[in-house]
Amino acid sequence: EVQLVESGGGLVKPGGSLRLSCAASDFTFRNYNMNWVRQAPGMWPEWVSSISGSRGDTSYAHSVKGRFTISRDNAKNSLYLQLTSLRAEDTAVYYCARDYDSGGYYYMDVWGKGTTVTVSS
Amino acid sequence: DIQMTQSPSFLSASVGGRVTITCRAGQTISSFLNWYQQKPGKAPNLLIFAASSLLTGVPSRFSGSGSGTDFTLTISNLQSEDFATYYCQQSYSTPYTFGQGTKLEIK
């Protein structure tokens, strides 16, 4: 079964760091762009970052640019998000999601269950 | 950034009924519009991509339409499992953006 499983969330103090991981299974990971999407309590989803499948081109939301770093290891079928200089407003459930390309139309067709990041002193 | 505005924010309907949710983009996005359903404590689940293409396995009572800046999601013959929150999302350009959601409740 195609699956994404996130890990690495937790409670961290403002200014702290955390590294999230996403393990992919049952699909050819290197062929897909991947995303991180977060959702703060009671809010709508917010796209955080994307990375392309083979070249590793990256893009970021303005709110996290310069603080978060997305990366991937295609040999390990894994996606990562390094979070630094964390703020209270980064508190959210963080999802990894696969980007599917259907003739140039992209959509996030497979999502993990999410991992919770709480930034609080 | 492309702002996505959904309406209404809340919707109340009966089983067997029909509802329409609207999503407006802040600039033209052609048909680069996706619709997701989310239930409490779960990840969003894709329903429709490219504005009107139903993902395989999604019931045909779900339909999407629109292009440019104005889009709609229609759910006919509502079933109990359809009561959830719905989000539109543009994939025209990064940063990808979502609408603020429409919560569909049972009347």
PDB file of N, CA and C in Angstrom, chain B residues 1-91:
ATOM      1  N   ASP B   1       1.387  36.208  -3.654  1.00  0.00           N
ATOM      2  CA  ASP B   1       0.714  34.943  -3.360  1.00  0.00           C
ATOM      3  C   ASP B   1      -0.720  35.014  -3.877  1.00  0.00           C
ATOM      4  N   ILE B   2      -1.248  33.875  -4.306  1.00  0.00           N
ATOM      5  CA  ILE B   2      -2.614  33.824  -4.821  1.00  0.00           C
ATOM      6  C   ILE B   2      -3.553  33.524  -3.670  1.00  0.00           C
ATOM      7  N   GLN B   3      -4.445  34.450  -3.387  1.00  0.00           N
ATOM      8  CA  GLN B   3      -5.398  34.255  -2.300  1.00  0.00           C
ATOM      9  C   GLN B   3      -6.592  33.466  -2.800  1.00  0.00           C
ATOM     10  N   MET B   4      -7.011  32.501  -1.992  1.00  0.00           N
ATOM     11  CA  MET B   4      -8.168  31.685  -2.314  1.00  0.00           C
ATOM     12  C   MET B   4      -9.259  31.967  -1.290  1.00  0.00           C
ATOM     13  N   THR B   5     -10.439  32.330  -1.756  1.00  0.00           N
ATOM     14  CA  THR B   5     -11.539  32.698  -0.872  1.00  0.00           C
ATOM     15  C   THR B   5     -12.707  31.756  -1.101  1.00  0.00           C
ATOM     16  N   GLN B   6     -13.079  31.044  -0.051  1.00  0.00           N
ATOM     17  CA  GLN B   6     -14.192  30.107  -0.123  1.00  0.00           C
ATOM     18  C   GLN B   6     -15.433  30.687   0.512  1.00  0.00           C
ATOM     19  N   SER B   7     -16.583  30.284   0.011  1.00  0.00           N
ATOM     20  CA  SER B   7     -17.846  30.632   0.662  1.00  0.00           C
ATOM     21  C   SER B   7     -18.876  29.539   0.392  1.00  0.00           C
ATOM     22  N   PRO B   8     -19.771  29.291   1.373  1.00  0.00           N
ATOM     23  CA  PRO B   8     -19.747  29.917   2.696  1.00  0.00           C
ATOM     24  C   PRO B   8     -18.723  29.247   3.607  1.00  0.00           C
ATOM     25  N   SER B   9     -18.530  29.773   4.797  1.00  0.00           N
ATOM     26  CA  SER B   9     -17.632  29.135   5.767  1.00  0.00           C
ATOM     27  C   SER B   9     -18.318  27.959   6.442  1.00  0.00           C
ATOM     28  N   PHE B  10     -19.636  28.068   6.611  1.00  0.00           N
ATOM     29  CA  PHE B  10     -20.419  27.003   7.224  1.00  0.00           C
ATOM     30  C   PHE B  10     -21.640  26.739   6.367  1.00  0.00           C
ATOM     31  N   LEU B  11     -22.044  25.483   6.350  1.00  0.00           N
ATOM     32  CA  LEU B  11     -23.173  25.074   5.531  1.00  0.00           C
ATOM     33  C   LEU B  11     -23.913  23.967   6.282  1.00  0.00           C
ATOM     34  N   SER B  12     -25.209  24.060   6.318  1.00  0.00           N
ATOM     35  CA  SER B  12     -26.014  23.054   6.988  1.00  0.00           C
ATOM     36  C   SER B  12     -26.944  22.439   5.950  1.00  0.00           C
ATOM     37  N   ALA B  13     -26.984  21.119   5.876  1.00  0.00           N
ATOM     38  CA  ALA B  13     -27.805  20.453   4.879  1.00  0.00           C
ATOM     39  C   ALA B  13     -28.264  19.103   5.402  1.00  0.00           C
ATOM     40  N   SER B  14     -29.245  18.547   4.722  1.00  0.00           N
ATOM     41  CA  SER B  14     -29.820  17.260   5.127  1.00  0.00           C
ATOM     42  C   SER B  14     -29.281  16.131   4.265  1.00  0.00           C
ATOM     43  N   VAL B  15     -29.307  14.941   4.843  1.00  0.00           N
ATOM     44  CA  VAL B  15     -28.964  13.757   4.053  1.00  0.00           C
ATOM     45  C   VAL B  15     -29.910  13.698   2.850  1.00  0.00           C
ATOM     46  N   GLY B  16     -29.330  13.416   1.694  1.00  0.00           N
ATOM     47  CA  GLY B  16     -30.117  13.398   0.465  1.00  0.00           C
ATOM     48  C   GLY B  16     -30.152  14.736  -0.250  1.00  0.00           C
ATOM     49  N   GLY B  17     -29.698  15.768   0.397  1.00  0.00           N
ATOM     50  CA  GLY B  17     -29.734  17.106  -0.189  1.00  0.00           C
ATOM     51  C   GLY B  17     -28.564  17.366  -1.123  1.00  0.00           C
ATOM     52  N   ARG B  18     -28.499  18.631  -1.562  1.00  0.00           N
ATOM     53  CA  ARG B  18     -27.464  19.045  -2.515  1.00  0.00           C
ATOM     54  C   ARG B  18     -26.882  20.374  -2.045  1.00  0.00           C
ATOM     55  N   VAL B  19     -25.564  20.476  -2.121  1.00  0.00           N
ATOM     56  CA  VAL B  19     -24.918  21.724  -1.707  1.00  0.00           C
ATOM     57  C   VAL B  19     -23.886  22.140  -2.745  1.00  0.00           C
ATOM     58  N   THR B  20     -23.621  23.442  -2.766  1.00  0.00           N
ATOM     59  CA  THR B  20     -22.590  23.991  -3.644  1.00  0.00           C
ATOM     60  C   THR B  20     -21.682  24.895  -2.831  1.00  0.00           C
ATOM     61  N   ILE B  21     -20.393  24.683  -2.986  1.00  0.00           N
ATOM     62  CA  ILE B  21     -19.362  25.484  -2.328  1.00  0.00           C
ATOM     63  C   ILE B  21     -18.606  26.245  -3.410  1.00  0.00           C
ATOM     64  N   THR B  22     -18.333  27.505  -3.134  1.00  0.00           N
ATOM     65  CA  THR B  22     -17.663  28.359  -4.107  1.00  0.00           C
ATOM     66  C   THR B  22     -16.253  28.695  -3.655  1.00  0.00           C
ATOM     67  N   CYS B  23     -15.355  28.776  -4.608  1.00  0.00           N
ATOM     68  CA  CYS B  23     -13.960  29.146  -4.347  1.00  0.00           C
ATOM     69  C   CYS B  23     -13.550  30.168  -5.394  1.00  0.00           C
ATOM     70  N   ARG B  24     -12.992  31.282  -4.928  1.00  0.00           N
ATOM     71  CA  ARG B  24     -12.568  32.330  -5.857  1.00  0.00           C
ATOM     72  C   ARG B  24     -11.071  32.583  -5.681  1.00  0.00           C
ATOM     73  N   ALA B  25     -10.355  32.604  -6.790  1.00  0.00           N
ATOM     74  CA  ALA B  25      -8.914  32.888  -6.758  1.00  0.00           C
ATOM     75  C   ALA B  25      -8.660  34.376  -6.955  1.00  0.00           C
ATOM     76  N   GLY B  26      -7.588  34.865  -6.333  1.00  0.00           N
ATOM     77  CA  GLY B  26      -7.253  36.280  -6.431  1.00  0.00           C
ATOM     78  C   GLY B  26      -6.696  36.693  -7.778  1.00  0.00           C
ATOM     79  N   GLN B  27      -6.344  35.726  -8.606  1.00  0.00           N
ATOM     80  CA  GLN B  27      -5.930  35.979  -9.977  1.00  0.00           C
ATOM     81  C   GLN B  27      -6.269  34.734 -10.781  1.00  0.00           C
ATOM     82  N   THR B  28      -6.211  34.832 -12.086  1.00  0.00           N
ATOM     83  CA  THR B  28      -6.579  33.669 -12.882  1.00  0.00           C
ATOM     84  C   THR B  28      -5.604  32.511 -12.648  1.00  0.00           C
ATOM     85  N   ILE B  29      -6.169  31.330 -12.486  1.00  0.00           N
ATOM     86  CA  ILE B  29      -5.351  30.133 -12.251  1.00  0.00           C
ATOM     87  C   ILE B  29      -5.712  29.027 -13.249  1.00  0.00           C
ATOM     88  N   SER B  30      -6.329  29.422 -14.363  1.00  0.00           N
ATOM     89  CA  SER B  30      -6.760  28.439 -15.358  1.00  0.00           C
ATOM     90  C   SER B  30      -7.607  27.369 -14.665  1.00  0.00           C
ATOM     91  N   SER B  31      -7.230  26.118 -14.786  1.00  0.00           N
ATOM     92  CA  SER B  31      -7.967  25.040 -14.108  1.00  0.00           C
ATOM     93  C   SER B  31      -7.123  24.360 -13.040  1.00  0.00           C
ATOM     94  N   PHE B  32      -6.109  25.084 -12.523  1.00  0.00           N
ATOM     95  CA  PHE B  32      -5.210  24.502 -11.536  1.00  0.00           C
ATOM     96  C   PHE B  32      -5.821  24.598 -10.138  1.00  0.00           C
ATOM     97  N   LEU B  33      -6.920  23.880  -9.965  1.00  0.00           N
ATOM     98  CA  LEU B  33      -7.687  23.984  -8.734  1.00  0.00           C
ATOM     99  C   LEU B  33      -8.055  22.577  -8.266  1.00  0.00           C
ATOM    100  N   ASN B  34      -7.748  22.311  -6.998  1.00  0.00           N
ATOM    101  CA  ASN B  34      -8.047  21.013  -6.399  1.00  0.00           C
ATOM    102  C   ASN B  34      -9.008  21.191  -5.235  1.00  0.00           C
ATOM    103  N   TRP B  35      -9.791  20.137  -4.965  1.00  0.00           N
ATOM    104  CA  TRP B  35     -10.710  20.127  -3.827  1.00  0.00           C
ATOM    105  C   TRP B  35     -10.361  18.951  -2.913  1.00  0.00           C
ATOM    106  N   TYR B  36     -10.323  19.221  -1.618  1.00  0.00           N
ATOM    107  CA  TYR B  36     -10.029  18.214  -0.606  1.00  0.00           C
ATOM    108  C   TYR B  36     -11.158  18.170   0.414  1.00  0.00           C
ATOM    109  N   GLN B  37     -11.341  16.990   0.976  1.00  0.00           N
ATOM    110  CA  GLN B  37     -12.256  16.776   2.097  1.00  0.00           C
ATOM    111  C   GLN B  37     -11.403  16.444   3.319  1.00  0.00           C
ATOM    112  N   GLN B  38     -11.762  16.994   4.467  1.00  0.00           N
ATOM    113  CA  GLN B  38     -11.043  16.662   5.690  1.00  0.00           C
ATOM    114  C   GLN B  38     -12.018  16.376   6.810  1.00  0.00           C
ATOM    115  N   LYS B  39     -11.767  15.279   7.501  1.00  0.00           N
ATOM    116  CA  LYS B  39     -12.541  14.926   8.691  1.00  0.00           C
ATOM    117  C   LYS B  39     -11.673  15.158   9.917  1.00  0.00           C
ATOM    118  N   PRO B  40     -12.294  15.383  11.081  1.00  0.00           N
ATOM    119  CA  PRO B  40     -11.525  15.729  12.283  1.00  0.00           C
ATOM    120  C   PRO B  40     -10.433  14.715  12.596  1.00  0.00           C
ATOM    121  N   GLY B  41      -9.241  15.229  12.840  1.00  0.00           N
ATOM    122  CA  GLY B  41      -8.117  14.392  13.210  1.00  0.00           C
ATOM    123  C   GLY B  41      -7.472  13.638  12.073  1.00  0.00           C
ATOM    124  N   LYS B  42      -7.927  13.895  10.857  1.00  0.00           N
ATOM    125  CA  LYS B  42      -7.387  13.199   9.685  1.00  0.00           C
ATOM    126  C   LYS B  42      -6.733  14.176   8.728  1.00  0.00           C
ATOM    127  N   ALA B  43      -5.897  13.651   7.842  1.00  0.00           N
ATOM    128  CA  ALA B  43      -5.294  14.478   6.809  1.00  0.00           C
ATOM    129  C   ALA B  43      -6.329  14.813   5.738  1.00  0.00           C
ATOM    130  N   PRO B  44      -6.119  15.905   5.010  1.00  0.00           N
ATOM    131  CA  PRO B  44      -6.987  16.177   3.861  1.00  0.00           C
ATOM    132  C   PRO B  44      -6.949  15.021   2.870  1.00  0.00           C
ATOM    133  N   ASN B  45      -8.059  14.851   2.176  1.00  0.00           N
ATOM    134  CA  ASN B  45      -8.207  13.746   1.228  1.00  0.00           C
ATOM    135  C   ASN B  45      -8.653  14.336  -0.106  1.00  0.00           C
ATOM    136  N   LEU B  46      -7.884  14.091  -1.153  1.00  0.00           N
ATOM    137  CA  LEU B  46      -8.185  14.675  -2.462  1.00  0.00           C
ATOM    138  C   LEU B  46      -9.469  14.104  -3.043  1.00  0.00           C
ATOM    139  N   LEU B  47     -10.308  15.000  -3.584  1.00  0.00           N
ATOM    140  CA  LEU B  47     -11.543  14.581  -4.255  1.00  0.00           C
ATOM    141  C   LEU B  47     -11.476  14.856  -5.756  1.00  0.00           C
ATOM    142  N   ILE B  48     -11.126  16.094  -6.086  1.00  0.00           N
ATOM    143  CA  ILE B  48     -11.188  16.596  -7.454  1.00  0.00           C
ATOM    144  C   ILE B  48      -9.908  17.350  -7.760  1.00  0.00           C
ATOM    145  N   PHE B  49      -9.361  17.125  -8.953  1.00  0.00           N
ATOM    146  CA  PHE B  49      -8.186  17.863  -9.403  1.00  0.00           C
ATOM    147  C   PHE B  49      -8.478  18.509 -10.751  1.00  0.00           C
ATOM    148  N   ALA B  50      -7.655  19.451 -11.128  1.00  0.00           N
ATOM    149  CA  ALA B  50      -7.842  20.174 -12.396  1.00  0.00           C
ATOM    150  C   ALA B  50      -9.271  20.696 -12.536  1.00  0.00           C
ATOM    151  N   ALA B  51      -9.787  21.185 -11.448  1.00  0.00           N
ATOM    152  CA  ALA B  51     -11.093  21.852 -11.350  1.00  0.00           C
ATOM    153  C   ALA B  51     -12.295  20.926 -11.483  1.00  0.00           C
ATOM    154  N   SER B  52     -12.210  19.914 -12.350  1.00  0.00           N
ATOM    155  CA  SER B  52     -13.415  19.120 -12.615  1.00  0.00           C
ATOM    156  C   SER B  52     -13.162  17.622 -12.768  1.00  0.00           C
ATOM    157  N   SER B  53     -11.914  17.184 -12.583  1.00  0.00           N
ATOM    158  CA  SER B  53     -11.601  15.762 -12.749  1.00  0.00           C
ATOM    159  C   SER B  53     -11.735  15.035 -11.418  1.00  0.00           C
ATOM    160  N   LEU B  54     -12.597  14.050 -11.410  1.00  0.00           N
ATOM    161  CA  LEU B  54     -12.853  13.280 -10.196  1.00  0.00           C
ATOM    162  C   LEU B  54     -11.749  12.252 -10.011  1.00  0.00           C
ATOM    163  N   LEU B  55     -11.152  12.216  -8.831  1.00  0.00           N
ATOM    164  CA  LEU B  55     -10.134  11.209  -8.565  1.00  0.00           C
ATOM    165  C   LEU B  55     -10.786   9.830  -8.605  1.00  0.00           C
ATOM    166  N   THR B  56     -10.090   8.857  -9.136  1.00  0.00           N
ATOM    167  CA  THR B  56     -10.608   7.489  -9.179  1.00  0.00           C
ATOM    168  C   THR B  56     -11.024   7.034  -7.785  1.00  0.00           C
ATOM    169  N   GLY B  57     -12.236   6.499  -7.710  1.00  0.00           N
ATOM    170  CA  GLY B  57     -12.724   6.001  -6.425  1.00  0.00           C
ATOM    171  C   GLY B  57     -13.615   6.972  -5.668  1.00  0.00           C
ATOM    172  N   VAL B  58     -13.606   8.235  -6.090  1.00  0.00           N
ATOM    173  CA  VAL B  58     -14.470   9.229  -5.436  1.00  0.00           C
ATOM    174  C   VAL B  58     -15.878   9.110  -6.028  1.00  0.00           C
ATOM    175  N   PRO B  59     -16.900   9.083  -5.175  1.00  0.00           N
ATOM    176  CA  PRO B  59     -18.278   8.907  -5.681  1.00  0.00           C
ATOM    177  C   PRO B  59     -18.673  10.004  -6.666  1.00  0.00           C
ATOM    178  N   SER B  60     -19.506   9.622  -7.631  1.00  0.00           N
ATOM    179  CA  SER B  60     -19.904  10.557  -8.682  1.00  0.00           C
ATOM    180  C   SER B  60     -20.850  11.643  -8.195  1.00  0.00           C
ATOM    181  N   ARG B  61     -21.297  11.558  -6.948  1.00  0.00           N
ATOM    182  CA  ARG B  61     -22.141  12.643  -6.411  1.00  0.00           C
ATOM    183  C   ARG B  61     -21.317  13.911  -6.178  1.00  0.00           C
ATOM    184  N   PHE B  62     -19.987  13.787  -6.224  1.00  0.00           N
ATOM    185  CA  PHE B  62     -19.105  14.946  -6.139  1.00  0.00           C
ATOM    186  C   PHE B  62     -18.800  15.431  -7.558  1.00  0.00           C
ATOM    187  N   SER B  63     -18.896  16.745  -7.764  1.00  0.00           N
ATOM    188  CA  SER B  63     -18.520  17.297  -9.056  1.00  0.00           C
ATOM    189  C   SER B  63     -17.925  18.684  -8.866  1.00  0.00           C
ATOM    190  N   GLY B  64     -17.033  19.045  -9.791  1.00  0.00           N
ATOM    191  CA  GLY B  64     -16.403  20.353  -9.737  1.00  0.00           C
ATOM    192  C   GLY B  64     -16.491  21.029 -11.080  1.00  0.00           C
ATOM    193  N   SER B  65     -16.500  22.361 -11.038  1.00  0.00           N
ATOM    194  CA  SER B  65     -16.552  23.117 -12.283  1.00  0.00           C
ATOM    195  C   SER B  65     -15.829  24.438 -12.099  1.00  0.00           C
ATOM    196  N   GLY B  66     -15.610  25.107 -13.222  1.00  0.00           N
ATOM    197  CA  GLY B  66     -15.009  26.432 -13.193  1.00  0.00           C
ATOM    198  C   GLY B  66     -13.658  26.484 -13.857  1.00  0.00           C
ATOM    199  N   SER B  67     -13.233  27.699 -14.128  1.00  0.00           N
ATOM    200  CA  SER B  67     -11.894  27.970 -14.643  1.00  0.00           C
ATOM    201  C   SER B  67     -11.639  29.457 -14.512  1.00  0.00           C
ATOM    202  N   GLY B  68     -10.380  29.819 -14.574  1.00  0.00           N
ATOM    203  CA  GLY B  68     -10.038  31.231 -14.413  1.00  0.00           C
ATOM    204  C   GLY B  68      -9.941  31.605 -12.948  1.00  0.00           C
ATOM    205  N   THR B  69     -10.980  32.238 -12.424  1.00  0.00           N
ATOM    206  CA  THR B  69     -10.952  32.655 -11.020  1.00  0.00           C
ATOM    207  C   THR B  69     -12.086  32.077 -10.176  1.00  0.00           C
ATOM    208  N   ASP B  70     -13.122  31.551 -10.817  1.00  0.00           N
ATOM    209  CA  ASP B  70     -14.306  31.111 -10.082  1.00  0.00           C
ATOM    210  C   ASP B  70     -14.570  29.621 -10.270  1.00  0.00           C
ATOM    211  N   PHE B  71     -14.730  28.949  -9.121  1.00  0.00           N
ATOM    212  CA  PHE B  71     -14.862  27.494  -9.118  1.00  0.00           C
ATOM    213  C   PHE B  71     -15.958  27.075  -8.151  1.00  0.00           C
ATOM    214  N   THR B  72     -16.553  25.895  -8.424  1.00  0.00           N
ATOM    215  CA  THR B  72     -17.559  25.366  -7.507  1.00  0.00           C
ATOM    216  C   THR B  72     -17.344  23.872  -7.306  1.00  0.00           C
ATOM    217  N   LEU B  73     -17.685  23.451  -6.093  1.00  0.00           N
ATOM    218  CA  LEU B  73     -17.777  22.041  -5.748  1.00  0.00           C
ATOM    219  C   LEU B  73     -19.234  21.780  -5.409  1.00  0.00           C
ATOM    220  N   THR B  74     -19.820  20.794  -6.059  1.00  0.00           N
ATOM    221  CA  THR B  74     -21.209  20.433  -5.794  1.00  0.00           C
ATOM    222  C   THR B  74     -21.261  18.996  -5.290  1.00  0.00           C
ATOM    223  N   ILE B  75     -22.023  18.800  -4.226  1.00  0.00           N
ATOM    224  CA  ILE B  75     -22.245  17.454  -3.706  1.00  0.00           C
ATOM    225  C   ILE B  75     -23.734  17.189  -3.772  1.00  0.00           C
ATOM    226  N   SER B  76     -24.122  16.169  -4.515  1.00  0.00           N
ATOM    227  CA  SER B  76     -25.528  15.805  -4.662  1.00  0.00           C
ATOM    228  C   SER B  76     -25.828  14.588  -3.804  1.00  0.00           C
ATOM    229  N   ASN B  77     -27.112  14.415  -3.476  1.00  0.00           N
ATOM    230  CA  ASN B  77     -27.529  13.239  -2.709  1.00  0.00           C
ATOM    231  C   ASN B  77     -26.591  13.006  -1.518  1.00  0.00           C
ATOM    232  N   LEU B  78     -26.493  14.025  -0.662  1.00  0.00           N
ATOM    233  CA  LEU B  78     -25.574  13.980   0.475  1.00  0.00           C
ATOM    234  C   LEU B  78     -25.747  12.708   1.304  1.00  0.00           C
ATOM    235  N   GLN B  79     -24.623  12.114   1.639  1.00  0.00           N
ATOM    236  CA  GLN B  79     -24.592  10.957   2.522  1.00  0.00           C
ATOM    237  C   GLN B  79     -23.974  11.358   3.849  1.00  0.00           C
ATOM    238  N   SER B  80     -24.217  10.565   4.883  1.00  0.00           N
ATOM    239  CA  SER B  80     -23.739  10.921   6.222  1.00  0.00           C
ATOM    240  C   SER B  80     -22.224  11.083   6.256  1.00  0.00           C
ATOM    241  N   GLU B  81     -21.518  10.318   5.433  1.00  0.00           N
ATOM    242  CA  GLU B  81     -20.050  10.392   5.437  1.00  0.00           C
ATOM    243  C   GLU B  81     -19.509  11.648   4.743  1.00  0.00           C
ATOM    244  N   ASP B  82     -20.386  12.427   4.120  1.00  0.00           N
ATOM    245  CA  ASP B  82     -19.939  13.639   3.414  1.00  0.00           C
ATOM    246  C   ASP B  82     -19.839  14.841   4.346  1.00  0.00           C
ATOM    247  N   PHE B  83     -20.347  14.707   5.563  1.00  0.00           N
ATOM    248  CA  PHE B  83     -20.315  15.846   6.479  1.00  0.00           C
ATOM    249  C   PHE B  83     -18.910  15.976   7.031  1.00  0.00           C
ATOM    250  N   ALA B  84     -18.246  17.034   6.602  1.00  0.00           N
ATOM    251  CA  ALA B  84     -16.811  17.226   6.810  1.00  0.00           C
ATOM    252  C   ALA B  84     -16.486  18.668   6.441  1.00  0.00           C
ATOM    253  N   THR B  85     -15.199  18.987   6.417  1.00  0.00           N
ATOM    254  CA  THR B  85     -14.746  20.306   5.971  1.00  0.00           C
ATOM    255  C   THR B  85     -14.095  20.154   4.605  1.00  0.00           C
ATOM    256  N   TYR B  86     -14.387  21.104   3.723  1.00  0.00           N
ATOM    257  CA  TYR B  86     -13.886  21.058   2.353  1.00  0.00           C
ATOM    258  C   TYR B  86     -12.990  22.260   2.085  1.00  0.00           C
ATOM    259  N   TYR B  87     -11.884  21.995   1.400  1.00  0.00           N
ATOM    260  CA  TYR B  87     -10.925  23.048   1.069  1.00  0.00           C
ATOM    261  C   TYR B  87     -10.626  23.040  -0.424  1.00  0.00           C
ATOM    262  N   CYS B  88     -10.533  24.228  -1.001  1.00  0.00           N
ATOM    263  CA  CYS B  88      -9.969  24.341  -2.342  1.00  0.00           C
ATOM    264  C   CYS B  88      -8.486  24.687  -2.201  1.00  0.00           C
ATOM    265  N   GLN B  89      -7.721  24.399  -3.237  1.00  0.00           N
ATOM    266  CA  GLN B  89      -6.278  24.657  -3.219  1.00  0.00           C
ATOM    267  C   GLN B  89      -5.818  24.915  -4.647  1.00  0.00           C
ATOM    268  N   GLN B  90      -5.050  25.979  -4.840  1.00  0.00           N
ATOM    269  CA  GLN B  90      -4.543  26.251  -6.181  1.00  0.00           C
ATOM    270  C   GLN B  90      -3.159  25.638  -6.355  1.00  0.00           C
ATOM    271  N   SER B  91      -2.937  25.028  -7.519  1.00  0.00           N
ATOM    272  CA  SER B  91      -1.625  24.470  -7.842  1.00  0.00           C
ATOM    273  C   SER B  91      -1.045  25.177  -9.072  1.00  0.00           C
TER     274      SER B  91
END
